[in-house]
Amino acid sequence: MERLGLITTALYLDLEMNCSDELQPSRNKSDPEIIEIGICRLDVPTLRIAHETNYLVRPLHLDISLRCTSITGLTRDDLKSAPSLKEVLASVRRDWPAHATCFAWGRDGDILERACKKHHLDMPFRRFFDLSQIVRSALLLEQQPGVHSAMELLGVSADGGAHMAVIDARNTARIHAELIRRCRAEKTTNAPIDQDRSSRSPTWFGQLLEKSLGALCSPSANGSKTHINIDQLSGRNQ
């Protein structure tokens, strides 16, 4: 079998946007401006969070909607002194490996790419994968799940609140880590069974009986030894 290379570092991105106060904004409107970027790095061999950073981004229009503040907790005062998108992306390119494989929950990768094109900026990462679609396919779900729904399905405890970029990035990484962990466990569980060995060796229960009943094999009063048939006690060969 061909030996496949393993990605050792994966990045997870989450964006927070300045949303409209309208519950159903017009489809003709362009993407809302990015106001926060969260990035998390997963060490793939150990499946542990290795590093994470949160960046506030000053939008061109500082009219932060009440709905956006209620969702993200960010206000105009929080963002007016934040660096611009150009400055933040320069920091991202400096702080993170440019050729790392990057994952996002949903279309955040596409949104970032469109923002870079709009402002004539270079993309900080090479490529993105939408992890929500991977989870949807893996779990055979009819609809795309949200981050917290996916965590509940996989039995992963929520880590922090929603709609804070670095927390959502971290939870996205934890979802992926759980999927990888289960795949690794499944590989171990489904290892080929040595049928020849299993037919001759005592079962797990039989081995416990051998240890716990060893005293019964001590010499009897007439000097002979009492022998216990472990196969009969453990129910094997019946």
PDB file of C-alpha atoms in Angstrom:
ATOM      1  CA  MET A   1       0.000   0.000   0.000  1.00  0.00           C
ATOM      2  CA  GLU A   2       1.276   3.451  -0.894  1.00  0.00           C
ATOM      3  CA  ARG A   3       2.341   5.441   2.167  1.00  0.00           C
ATOM      4  CA  LEU A   4       0.464   8.748   2.230  1.00  0.00           C
ATOM      5  CA  GLY A   5       1.992  11.907   3.630  1.00  0.00           C
ATOM      6  CA  LEU A   6       0.441  13.438   6.737  1.00  0.00           C
ATOM      7  CA  ILE A   7      -0.291  17.131   7.108  1.00  0.00           C
ATOM      8  CA  THR A   8       1.304  18.028  10.435  1.00  0.00           C
ATOM      9  CA  THR A   9      -0.159  21.527  10.830  1.00  0.00           C
ATOM     10  CA  ALA A  10      -3.688  22.693  10.054  1.00  0.00           C
ATOM     11  CA  LEU A  11      -5.086  26.186  10.541  1.00  0.00           C
ATOM     12  CA  TYR A  12      -8.702  27.043  11.356  1.00  0.00           C
ATOM     13  CA  LEU A  13     -10.200  30.423  10.512  1.00  0.00           C
ATOM     14  CA  ASP A  14     -13.325  32.208  11.657  1.00  0.00           C
ATOM     15  CA  LEU A  15     -14.603  35.630  10.622  1.00  0.00           C
ATOM     16  CA  GLU A  16     -17.065  37.954  12.309  1.00  0.00           C
ATOM     17  CA  MET A  17     -18.852  40.447  10.090  1.00  0.00           C
ATOM     18  CA  ASN A  18     -20.689  43.715  10.616  1.00  0.00           C
ATOM     19  CA  CYS A  19     -24.220  42.531   9.906  1.00  0.00           C
ATOM     20  CA  SER A  20     -27.249  44.631   9.052  1.00  0.00           C
ATOM     21  CA  ASP A  21     -30.059  45.358  11.493  1.00  0.00           C
ATOM     22  CA  GLU A  22     -32.389  43.928   8.842  1.00  0.00           C
ATOM     23  CA  LEU A  23     -33.267  40.312   9.513  1.00  0.00           C
ATOM     24  CA  GLN A  24     -33.437  39.620   5.777  1.00  0.00           C
ATOM     25  CA  PRO A  25     -30.923  41.880   4.014  1.00  0.00           C
ATOM     26  CA  SER A  26     -31.063  42.309   0.255  1.00  0.00           C
ATOM     27  CA  ARG A  27     -29.237  39.644  -1.756  1.00  0.00           C
ATOM     28  CA  ASN A  28     -27.846  42.368  -4.020  1.00  0.00           C
ATOM     29  CA  LYS A  29     -25.745  43.828  -1.217  1.00  0.00           C
ATOM     30  CA  SER A  30     -22.046  43.007  -1.110  1.00  0.00           C
ATOM     31  CA  ASP A  31     -20.452  41.095   1.747  1.00  0.00           C
ATOM     32  CA  PRO A  32     -20.533  42.925   5.085  1.00  0.00           C
ATOM     33  CA  GLU A  33     -17.156  44.135   6.280  1.00  0.00           C
ATOM     34  CA  ILE A  34     -14.899  41.893   8.329  1.00  0.00           C
ATOM     35  CA  ILE A  35     -14.548  43.149  11.904  1.00  0.00           C
ATOM     36  CA  GLU A  36     -12.796  40.206  13.580  1.00  0.00           C
ATOM     37  CA  ILE A  37     -10.550  37.323  12.516  1.00  0.00           C
ATOM     38  CA  GLY A  38      -9.778  34.316  14.690  1.00  0.00           C
ATOM     39  CA  ILE A  39      -7.109  31.773  13.775  1.00  0.00           C
ATOM     40  CA  CYS A  40      -6.212  28.545  15.535  1.00  0.00           C
ATOM     41  CA  ARG A  41      -3.455  26.029  14.785  1.00  0.00           C
ATOM     42  CA  LEU A  42      -3.899  22.323  15.398  1.00  0.00           C
ATOM     43  CA  ASP A  43      -0.920  20.050  15.897  1.00  0.00           C
ATOM     44  CA  VAL A  44      -2.169  17.100  13.857  1.00  0.00           C
ATOM     45  CA  PRO A  45      -0.014  14.277  15.307  1.00  0.00           C
ATOM     46  CA  THR A  46      -1.140  15.054  18.885  1.00  0.00           C
ATOM     47  CA  LEU A  47      -4.530  16.633  17.987  1.00  0.00           C
ATOM     48  CA  ARG A  48      -3.877  19.470  20.423  1.00  0.00           C
ATOM     49  CA  ILE A  49      -4.429  23.197  19.981  1.00  0.00           C
ATOM     50  CA  ALA A  50      -0.942  24.597  19.519  1.00  0.00           C
ATOM     51  CA  HIS A  51      -1.599  28.325  19.112  1.00  0.00           C
ATOM     52  CA  GLU A  52      -4.450  30.777  18.582  1.00  0.00           C
ATOM     53  CA  THR A  53      -4.843  34.504  17.970  1.00  0.00           C
ATOM     54  CA  ASN A  54      -7.715  36.955  17.674  1.00  0.00           C
ATOM     55  CA  TYR A  55      -7.527  40.090  15.499  1.00  0.00           C
ATOM     56  CA  LEU A  56      -9.943  43.010  15.612  1.00  0.00           C
ATOM     57  CA  VAL A  57     -10.351  44.758  12.250  1.00  0.00           C
ATOM     58  CA  ARG A  58     -11.393  48.402  11.776  1.00  0.00           C
ATOM     59  CA  PRO A  59     -14.002  48.501   8.999  1.00  0.00           C
ATOM     60  CA  LEU A  60     -14.213  51.374   6.531  1.00  0.00           C
ATOM     61  CA  HIS A  61     -17.675  52.155   7.876  1.00  0.00           C
ATOM     62  CA  LEU A  62     -17.784  52.334  11.646  1.00  0.00           C
ATOM     63  CA  ASP A  63     -21.560  52.232  11.843  1.00  0.00           C
ATOM     64  CA  ILE A  64     -21.711  48.976  13.804  1.00  0.00           C
ATOM     65  CA  SER A  65     -25.287  47.741  13.889  1.00  0.00           C
ATOM     66  CA  LEU A  66     -27.113  47.003  17.129  1.00  0.00           C
ATOM     67  CA  ARG A  67     -27.733  43.490  15.870  1.00  0.00           C
ATOM     68  CA  CYS A  68     -24.009  42.981  15.281  1.00  0.00           C
ATOM     69  CA  THR A  69     -23.197  44.227  18.784  1.00  0.00           C
ATOM     70  CA  SER A  70     -25.787  41.903  20.324  1.00  0.00           C
ATOM     71  CA  ILE A  71     -24.276  38.928  18.460  1.00  0.00           C
ATOM     72  CA  THR A  72     -20.534  39.624  18.765  1.00  0.00           C
ATOM     73  CA  GLY A  73     -20.365  41.999  21.728  1.00  0.00           C
ATOM     74  CA  LEU A  74     -18.261  44.398  19.599  1.00  0.00           C
ATOM     75  CA  THR A  75     -19.070  48.109  19.480  1.00  0.00           C
ATOM     76  CA  ARG A  76     -17.882  51.121  17.516  1.00  0.00           C
ATOM     77  CA  ASP A  77     -15.534  52.042  20.364  1.00  0.00           C
ATOM     78  CA  ASP A  78     -13.953  48.565  20.251  1.00  0.00           C
ATOM     79  CA  LEU A  79     -13.175  48.872  16.568  1.00  0.00           C
ATOM     80  CA  LYS A  80     -12.313  52.511  15.963  1.00  0.00           C
ATOM     81  CA  SER A  81      -8.739  52.051  17.240  1.00  0.00           C
ATOM     82  CA  ALA A  82      -8.252  48.602  15.642  1.00  0.00           C
ATOM     83  CA  PRO A  83      -5.886  48.191  12.663  1.00  0.00           C
ATOM     84  CA  SER A  84      -7.241  48.143   9.124  1.00  0.00           C
ATOM     85  CA  LEU A  85      -7.816  44.945   7.168  1.00  0.00           C
ATOM     86  CA  LYS A  86      -4.584  45.598   5.256  1.00  0.00           C
ATOM     87  CA  GLU A  87      -2.604  45.892   8.501  1.00  0.00           C
ATOM     88  CA  VAL A  88      -4.261  42.833  10.037  1.00  0.00           C
ATOM     89  CA  LEU A  89      -3.553  40.662   6.997  1.00  0.00           C
ATOM     90  CA  ALA A  90       0.070  41.802   7.075  1.00  0.00           C
ATOM     91  CA  SER A  91       0.211  40.566  10.687  1.00  0.00           C
ATOM     92  CA  VAL A  92      -1.463  37.304   9.687  1.00  0.00           C
ATOM     93  CA  ARG A  93       1.093  36.699   6.936  1.00  0.00           C
ATOM     94  CA  ARG A  94       3.874  37.393   9.443  1.00  0.00           C
ATOM     95  CA  ASP A  95       2.442  35.252  12.261  1.00  0.00           C
ATOM     96  CA  TRP A  96       1.169  32.193  10.374  1.00  0.00           C
ATOM     97  CA  PRO A  97       2.598  29.843   7.719  1.00  0.00           C
ATOM     98  CA  ALA A  98       1.375  30.905   4.283  1.00  0.00           C
ATOM     99  CA  HIS A  99       1.289  27.404   2.824  1.00  0.00           C
ATOM    100  CA  ALA A 100      -0.591  25.733   5.661  1.00  0.00           C
ATOM    101  CA  THR A 101      -3.829  23.916   4.905  1.00  0.00           C
ATOM    102  CA  CYS A 102      -6.668  26.059   6.251  1.00  0.00           C
ATOM    103  CA  PHE A 103     -10.190  25.095   7.272  1.00  0.00           C
ATOM    104  CA  ALA A 104     -13.236  27.225   8.011  1.00  0.00           C
ATOM    105  CA  TRP A 105     -16.792  26.442   9.046  1.00  0.00           C
ATOM    106  CA  GLY A 106     -18.868  27.609   6.102  1.00  0.00           C
ATOM    107  CA  ARG A 107     -17.781  30.048   3.425  1.00  0.00           C
ATOM    108  CA  ASP A 108     -15.414  32.231   5.450  1.00  0.00           C
ATOM    109  CA  GLY A 109     -12.564  31.354   3.123  1.00  0.00           C
ATOM    110  CA  ASP A 110     -14.525  32.656   0.129  1.00  0.00           C
ATOM    111  CA  ILE A 111     -15.506  35.800   2.027  1.00  0.00           C
ATOM    112  CA  LEU A 112     -11.886  36.540   2.910  1.00  0.00           C
ATOM    113  CA  GLU A 113     -10.816  35.963  -0.684  1.00  0.00           C
ATOM    114  CA  ARG A 114     -13.456  38.377  -1.995  1.00  0.00           C
ATOM    115  CA  ALA A 115     -12.415  40.990   0.583  1.00  0.00           C
ATOM    116  CA  CYS A 116      -8.788  40.655  -0.516  1.00  0.00           C
ATOM    117  CA  LYS A 117      -9.735  41.105  -4.167  1.00  0.00           C
ATOM    118  CA  LYS A 118     -11.936  44.085  -3.362  1.00  0.00           C
ATOM    119  CA  HIS A 119      -9.138  45.864  -1.459  1.00  0.00           C
ATOM    120  CA  HIS A 120      -6.335  44.614  -3.757  1.00  0.00           C
ATOM    121  CA  LEU A 121      -4.668  42.602  -1.005  1.00  0.00           C
ATOM    122  CA  ASP A 122      -2.860  39.283  -1.155  1.00  0.00           C
ATOM    123  CA  MET A 123      -4.557  36.251   0.343  1.00  0.00           C
ATOM    124  CA  PRO A 124      -2.653  35.189   3.474  1.00  0.00           C
ATOM    125  CA  PHE A 125      -3.325  31.478   2.925  1.00  0.00           C
ATOM    126  CA  ARG A 126      -3.012  29.133  -0.025  1.00  0.00           C
ATOM    127  CA  ARG A 127      -6.324  27.279   0.127  1.00  0.00           C
ATOM    128  CA  PHE A 128      -9.388  26.653   2.252  1.00  0.00           C
ATOM    129  CA  PHE A 129     -11.663  23.715   2.931  1.00  0.00           C
ATOM    130  CA  ASP A 130     -15.217  24.059   4.230  1.00  0.00           C
ATOM    131  CA  LEU A 131     -15.214  21.706   7.233  1.00  0.00           C
ATOM    132  CA  SER A 132     -18.992  21.955   7.641  1.00  0.00           C
ATOM    133  CA  GLN A 133     -19.485  20.130   4.333  1.00  0.00           C
ATOM    134  CA  ILE A 134     -16.963  17.462   5.326  1.00  0.00           C
ATOM    135  CA  VAL A 135     -18.847  16.864   8.597  1.00  0.00           C
ATOM    136  CA  ARG A 136     -22.193  16.876   6.800  1.00  0.00           C
ATOM    137  CA  SER A 137     -21.001  14.213   4.371  1.00  0.00           C
ATOM    138  CA  ALA A 138     -19.264  12.132   7.045  1.00  0.00           C
ATOM    139  CA  LEU A 139     -22.354  12.058   9.300  1.00  0.00           C
ATOM    140  CA  LEU A 140     -24.878  11.772   6.426  1.00  0.00           C
ATOM    141  CA  LEU A 141     -26.811  14.873   7.494  1.00  0.00           C
ATOM    142  CA  GLU A 142     -29.525  16.384   5.322  1.00  0.00           C
ATOM    143  CA  GLN A 143     -28.681  19.948   6.350  1.00  0.00           C
ATOM    144  CA  GLN A 144     -25.423  21.699   7.039  1.00  0.00           C
ATOM    145  CA  PRO A 145     -24.947  21.771  10.843  1.00  0.00           C
ATOM    146  CA  GLY A 146     -23.779  24.741  12.854  1.00  0.00           C
ATOM    147  CA  VAL A 147     -20.626  24.512  14.942  1.00  0.00           C
ATOM    148  CA  HIS A 148     -22.456  23.834  18.196  1.00  0.00           C
ATOM    149  CA  SER A 149     -24.822  21.315  16.592  1.00  0.00           C
ATOM    150  CA  ALA A 150     -21.842  19.405  15.232  1.00  0.00           C
ATOM    151  CA  MET A 151     -20.186  19.460  18.654  1.00  0.00           C
ATOM    152  CA  GLU A 152     -23.331  18.029  20.254  1.00  0.00           C
ATOM    153  CA  LEU A 153     -23.532  15.270  17.634  1.00  0.00           C
ATOM    154  CA  LEU A 154     -19.907  14.299  18.268  1.00  0.00           C
ATOM    155  CA  GLY A 155     -20.119  14.648  22.042  1.00  0.00           C
ATOM    156  CA  VAL A 156     -17.590  17.484  22.167  1.00  0.00           C
ATOM    157  CA  SER A 157     -18.157  19.947  25.019  1.00  0.00           C
ATOM    158  CA  ALA A 158     -18.574  23.592  23.996  1.00  0.00           C
ATOM    159  CA  ASP A 159     -15.512  25.721  24.685  1.00  0.00           C
ATOM    160  CA  GLY A 160     -16.620  29.311  25.295  1.00  0.00           C
ATOM    161  CA  GLY A 161     -19.496  31.250  23.762  1.00  0.00           C
ATOM    162  CA  ALA A 162     -20.465  31.587  20.134  1.00  0.00           C
ATOM    163  CA  HIS A 163     -19.652  34.472  17.782  1.00  0.00           C
ATOM    164  CA  MET A 164     -16.226  35.285  19.082  1.00  0.00           C
ATOM    165  CA  ALA A 165     -13.873  34.587  16.213  1.00  0.00           C
ATOM    166  CA  VAL A 166     -11.066  32.824  18.064  1.00  0.00           C
ATOM    167  CA  ILE A 167     -13.509  30.655  20.043  1.00  0.00           C
ATOM    168  CA  ASP A 168     -15.336  29.566  16.895  1.00  0.00           C
ATOM    169  CA  ALA A 169     -11.993  28.853  15.217  1.00  0.00           C
ATOM    170  CA  ARG A 170     -10.928  26.764  18.213  1.00  0.00           C
ATOM    171  CA  ASN A 171     -14.191  24.818  18.287  1.00  0.00           C
ATOM    172  CA  THR A 172     -13.905  24.173  14.541  1.00  0.00           C
ATOM    173  CA  ALA A 173     -10.452  22.703  15.176  1.00  0.00           C
ATOM    174  CA  ARG A 174     -11.809  20.580  18.039  1.00  0.00           C
ATOM    175  CA  ILE A 175     -14.555  19.163  15.796  1.00  0.00           C
ATOM    176  CA  HIS A 176     -11.981  18.172  13.195  1.00  0.00           C
ATOM    177  CA  ALA A 177      -9.706  16.715  15.874  1.00  0.00           C
ATOM    178  CA  GLU A 178     -12.578  14.541  17.129  1.00  0.00           C
ATOM    179  CA  LEU A 179     -13.267  13.224  13.625  1.00  0.00           C
ATOM    180  CA  ILE A 180      -9.589  12.404  13.136  1.00  0.00           C
ATOM    181  CA  ARG A 181      -9.414  10.796  16.588  1.00  0.00           C
ATOM    182  CA  ARG A 182     -12.352   8.534  15.768  1.00  0.00           C
ATOM    183  CA  CYS A 183     -10.822   7.544  12.440  1.00  0.00           C
ATOM    184  CA  ARG A 184      -7.603   6.600  14.208  1.00  0.00           C
ATOM    185  CA  ALA A 185      -9.493   4.600  16.840  1.00  0.00           C
ATOM    186  CA  GLU A 186     -11.515   2.845  14.136  1.00  0.00           C
ATOM    187  CA  LYS A 187      -8.314   1.874  12.364  1.00  0.00           C
ATOM    188  CA  THR A 188      -7.027   0.289  15.579  1.00  0.00           C
ATOM    189  CA  THR A 189     -10.330  -1.409  16.383  1.00  0.00           C
ATOM    190  CA  ASN A 190     -10.598  -2.932  12.922  1.00  0.00           C
ATOM    191  CA  ALA A 191      -7.103  -4.437  12.960  1.00  0.00           C
ATOM    192  CA  PRO A 192      -7.022  -7.992  11.504  1.00  0.00           C
ATOM    193  CA  ILE A 193      -7.657 -10.706  14.076  1.00  0.00           C
ATOM    194  CA  ASP A 194      -5.163 -13.577  14.332  1.00  0.00           C
ATOM    195  CA  GLN A 195      -7.700 -16.384  14.063  1.00  0.00           C
ATOM    196  CA  ASP A 196      -5.089 -19.088  14.764  1.00  0.00           C
ATOM    197  CA  ARG A 197      -4.024 -17.415  18.004  1.00  0.00           C
ATOM    198  CA  SER A 198      -7.576 -16.711  19.194  1.00  0.00           C
ATOM    199  CA  SER A 199      -8.585 -20.344  18.725  1.00  0.00           C
ATOM    200  CA  ARG A 200      -5.793 -21.614  21.001  1.00  0.00           C
ATOM    201  CA  SER A 201      -5.469 -18.881  23.634  1.00  0.00           C
ATOM    202  CA  PRO A 202      -7.765 -18.456  26.643  1.00  0.00           C
ATOM    203  CA  THR A 203     -10.317 -15.687  26.415  1.00  0.00           C
ATOM    204  CA  TRP A 204      -9.904 -12.551  28.509  1.00  0.00           C
ATOM    205  CA  PHE A 205     -12.271 -14.041  31.063  1.00  0.00           C
ATOM    206  CA  GLY A 206     -10.352 -17.312  30.977  1.00  0.00           C
ATOM    207  CA  GLN A 207      -7.082 -15.485  31.677  1.00  0.00           C
ATOM    208  CA  LEU A 208      -8.657 -13.836  34.726  1.00  0.00           C
ATOM    209  CA  LEU A 209      -9.767 -17.256  35.961  1.00  0.00           C
ATOM    210  CA  GLU A 210      -6.277 -18.642  35.528  1.00  0.00           C
ATOM    211  CA  LYS A 211      -4.889 -15.918  37.762  1.00  0.00           C
ATOM    212  CA  SER A 212      -7.632 -15.868  40.390  1.00  0.00           C
ATOM    213  CA  LEU A 213      -7.945 -19.659  40.677  1.00  0.00           C
ATOM    214  CA  GLY A 214      -4.228 -20.386  40.658  1.00  0.00           C
ATOM    215  CA  ALA A 215      -4.379 -21.309  44.323  1.00  0.00           C
ATOM    216  CA  LEU A 216      -6.592 -24.270  43.459  1.00  0.00           C
ATOM    217  CA  CYS A 217      -3.695 -25.831  41.567  1.00  0.00           C
ATOM    218  CA  SER A 218      -1.616 -26.203  44.739  1.00  0.00           C
ATOM    219  CA  PRO A 219      -0.651 -29.747  45.886  1.00  0.00           C
ATOM    220  CA  SER A 220      -3.447 -31.720  47.555  1.00  0.00           C
ATOM    221  CA  ALA A 221      -3.175 -33.672  50.800  1.00  0.00           C
ATOM    222  CA  ASN A 222      -2.014 -36.850  48.998  1.00  0.00           C
ATOM    223  CA  GLY A 223       0.697 -34.940  47.159  1.00  0.00           C
ATOM    224  CA  SER A 224      -1.045 -34.818  43.765  1.00  0.00           C
ATOM    225  CA  LYS A 225      -2.001 -31.594  42.033  1.00  0.00           C
ATOM    226  CA  THR A 226      -5.543 -30.499  41.317  1.00  0.00           C
ATOM    227  CA  HIS A 227      -5.878 -29.306  37.710  1.00  0.00           C
ATOM    228  CA  ILE A 228      -8.542 -26.828  36.598  1.00  0.00           C
ATOM    229  CA  ASN A 229      -9.793 -26.975  33.022  1.00  0.00           C
ATOM    230  CA  ILE A 230      -9.874 -23.263  32.141  1.00  0.00           C
ATOM    231  CA  ASP A 231     -11.598 -23.952  28.828  1.00  0.00           C
ATOM    232  CA  GLN A 232     -14.570 -25.443  30.650  1.00  0.00           C
ATOM    233  CA  LEU A 233     -14.739 -22.653  33.218  1.00  0.00           C
ATOM    234  CA  SER A 234     -14.567 -19.925  30.612  1.00  0.00           C
ATOM    235  CA  GLY A 235     -17.154 -21.583  28.398  1.00  0.00           C
ATOM    236  CA  ARG A 236     -14.778 -22.208  25.494  1.00  0.00           C
ATOM    237  CA  ASN A 237     -15.151 -25.301  23.283  1.00  0.00           C
ATOM    238  CA  GLN A 238     -18.718 -25.895  24.432  1.00  0.00           C
TER     239      GLN A 238
END
